[in-house]
Amino acid sequence: MENSPKKIRLATIWLDGCSGCHMSILDMDEKLIEIAQYVDVVYSPYVDAKEFPSDVDLTIVEGALSTDHDIAMIKKIRENSKLILALGDCAITGNISAMKNLFGSDGVLQKGYFDLADINESNAYPSKIVPKLLDKVLPLHEVVKVDYFLPGCPAPYNAIYEMLKALIEGREINIYEYTRFGK
Ligand code: SF4
């Protein structure tokens, strides 16, 4: 990659995902050092930023949308990001996260907090600390415009590297040469 005059302001976030796709980012290993020359990580589980910043060039989003908090967050991300990359099958289709849709929010809460609970002294859902579940888990593109899709479960590290390299260099890429759904 040529030297970039201005570093890309990069954010990453996981919403309703298992963190496996973020582990794949770390799996780039020594390639992270190469990528780090071209990006400033301004918000991510990897850094200690508390608030999602403005004027982000690229946000990589892992996970589907399962709660009212996820919806608010993805809208905030869209307002403040030039590009959004949906990373992994959960972000793109709902995937594992959307298995809940077979049972509905009430069924999942009933199973998690009552049927399988050893202790629930309040006999109620912890609604003050658990965000409100949506009736249906949604992929990102059903709520906001998504610019790039990178499938896989998890998204493979080499596909993430090739995608980031292409974006840094400002060229298009056929990501299906490197990954596919369920890979
Ligand atoms: S796509 Fe797979 S690895 Fe990535 S967050 Fe979803 S379940 Fe985890």
PDB file of N, CA and C and ligand atoms in Angstrom, residues 17-21 62-63 87-90 95-96 152-155, ligand 1:
ATOM      1  N   GLY A  17     -23.738  -9.776  18.552  1.00  0.00           N
ATOM      2  CA  GLY A  17     -22.838 -10.772  17.977  1.00  0.00           C
ATOM      3  C   GLY A  17     -22.110 -11.476  19.106  1.00  0.00           C
ATOM      4  N   CYS A  18     -21.302 -12.462  18.746  1.00  0.00           N
ATOM      5  CA  CYS A  18     -20.641 -13.269  19.792  1.00  0.00           C
ATOM      6  C   CYS A  18     -19.218 -12.815  20.049  1.00  0.00           C
ATOM      7  N   SER A  19     -18.755 -11.802  19.317  1.00  0.00           N
ATOM      8  CA  SER A  19     -17.388 -11.267  19.334  1.00  0.00           C
ATOM      9  C   SER A  19     -16.444 -12.079  18.453  1.00  0.00           C
ATOM     10  N   GLY A  20     -16.951 -13.164  17.854  1.00  0.00           N
ATOM     11  CA  GLY A  20     -16.090 -13.981  16.993  1.00  0.00           C
ATOM     12  C   GLY A  20     -15.555 -13.209  15.803  1.00  0.00           C
ATOM     13  N   CYS A  21     -16.359 -12.303  15.252  1.00  0.00           N
ATOM     14  CA  CYS A  21     -15.886 -11.523  14.102  1.00  0.00           C
ATOM     15  C   CYS A  21     -14.823 -10.519  14.538  1.00  0.00           C
ATOM     16  N   GLU A  62     -20.202  -5.551  13.762  1.00  0.00           N
ATOM     17  CA  GLU A  62     -20.486  -6.977  13.960  1.00  0.00           C
ATOM     18  C   GLU A  62     -21.831  -7.110  14.666  1.00  0.00           C
ATOM     19  N   GLY A  63     -22.587  -8.134  14.290  1.00  0.00           N
ATOM     20  CA  GLY A  63     -23.797  -8.460  15.043  1.00  0.00           C
ATOM     21  C   GLY A  63     -25.057  -7.871  14.442  1.00  0.00           C
ATOM     22  N   LEU A  87     -20.047  -6.667   9.126  1.00  0.00           N
ATOM     23  CA  LEU A  87     -19.036  -7.725   9.251  1.00  0.00           C
ATOM     24  C   LEU A  87     -19.667  -8.998   9.800  1.00  0.00           C
ATOM     25  N   GLY A  88     -19.693 -10.034   8.972  1.00  0.00           N
ATOM     26  CA  GLY A  88     -20.157 -11.337   9.446  1.00  0.00           C
ATOM     27  C   GLY A  88     -21.642 -11.570   9.188  1.00  0.00           C
ATOM     28  N   ASP A  89     -22.011 -12.832   9.252  1.00  0.00           N
ATOM     29  CA  ASP A  89     -23.366 -13.234   8.865  1.00  0.00           C
ATOM     30  C   ASP A  89     -24.447 -12.680   9.790  1.00  0.00           C
ATOM     31  N   CYS A  90     -24.142 -12.465  11.073  1.00  0.00           N
ATOM     32  CA  CYS A  90     -25.173 -11.915  11.972  1.00  0.00           C
ATOM     33  C   CYS A  90     -25.557 -10.508  11.540  1.00  0.00           C
ATOM     34  N   ASN A  95     -28.563 -14.375  11.168  1.00  0.00           N
ATOM     35  CA  ASN A  95     -27.781 -15.582  11.473  1.00  0.00           C
ATOM     36  C   ASN A  95     -28.130 -16.158  12.845  1.00  0.00           C
ATOM     37  N   ILE A  96     -27.137 -16.460  13.661  1.00  0.00           N
ATOM     38  CA  ILE A  96     -27.350 -17.080  14.973  1.00  0.00           C
ATOM     39  C   ILE A  96     -28.234 -16.196  15.859  1.00  0.00           C
ATOM     40  N   GLY A 152     -19.489 -14.397   6.410  1.00  0.00           N
ATOM     41  CA  GLY A 152     -18.680 -15.420   7.064  1.00  0.00           C
ATOM     42  C   GLY A 152     -19.081 -15.515   8.523  1.00  0.00           C
ATOM     43  N   CYS A 153     -18.887 -16.684   9.099  1.00  0.00           N
ATOM     44  CA  CYS A 153     -19.218 -16.899  10.512  1.00  0.00           C
ATOM     45  C   CYS A 153     -18.128 -17.777  11.131  1.00  0.00           C
ATOM     46  N   PRO A 154     -17.069 -17.149  11.638  1.00  0.00           N
ATOM     47  CA  PRO A 154     -16.818 -15.713  11.604  1.00  0.00           C
ATOM     48  C   PRO A 154     -16.311 -15.265  10.229  1.00  0.00           C
ATOM     49  N   ALA A 155     -16.381 -13.945   9.996  1.00  0.00           N
ATOM     50  CA  ALA A 155     -15.770 -13.390   8.794  1.00  0.00           C
ATOM     51  C   ALA A 155     -14.274 -13.720   8.835  1.00  0.00           C
TER      52      ALA A 155
HETATM   53  S1  SF4 B   1     -21.214 -14.059  12.312  1.00  0.00           S
HETATM   54 FE1  SF4 B   1     -20.650 -15.836  13.586  1.00  0.00          FE
HETATM   55  S2  SF4 B   1     -18.688 -15.255  14.511  1.00  0.00           S
HETATM   56 FE2  SF4 B   1     -19.637 -13.342  13.731  1.00  0.00          FE
HETATM   57  S3  SF4 B   1     -20.800 -12.514  15.475  1.00  0.00           S
HETATM   58 FE3  SF4 B   1     -22.210 -13.814  14.324  1.00  0.00          FE
HETATM   59  S4  SF4 B   1     -22.085 -15.833  15.327  1.00  0.00           S
HETATM   60 FE4  SF4 B   1     -20.300 -14.660  15.974  1.00  0.00          FE
END
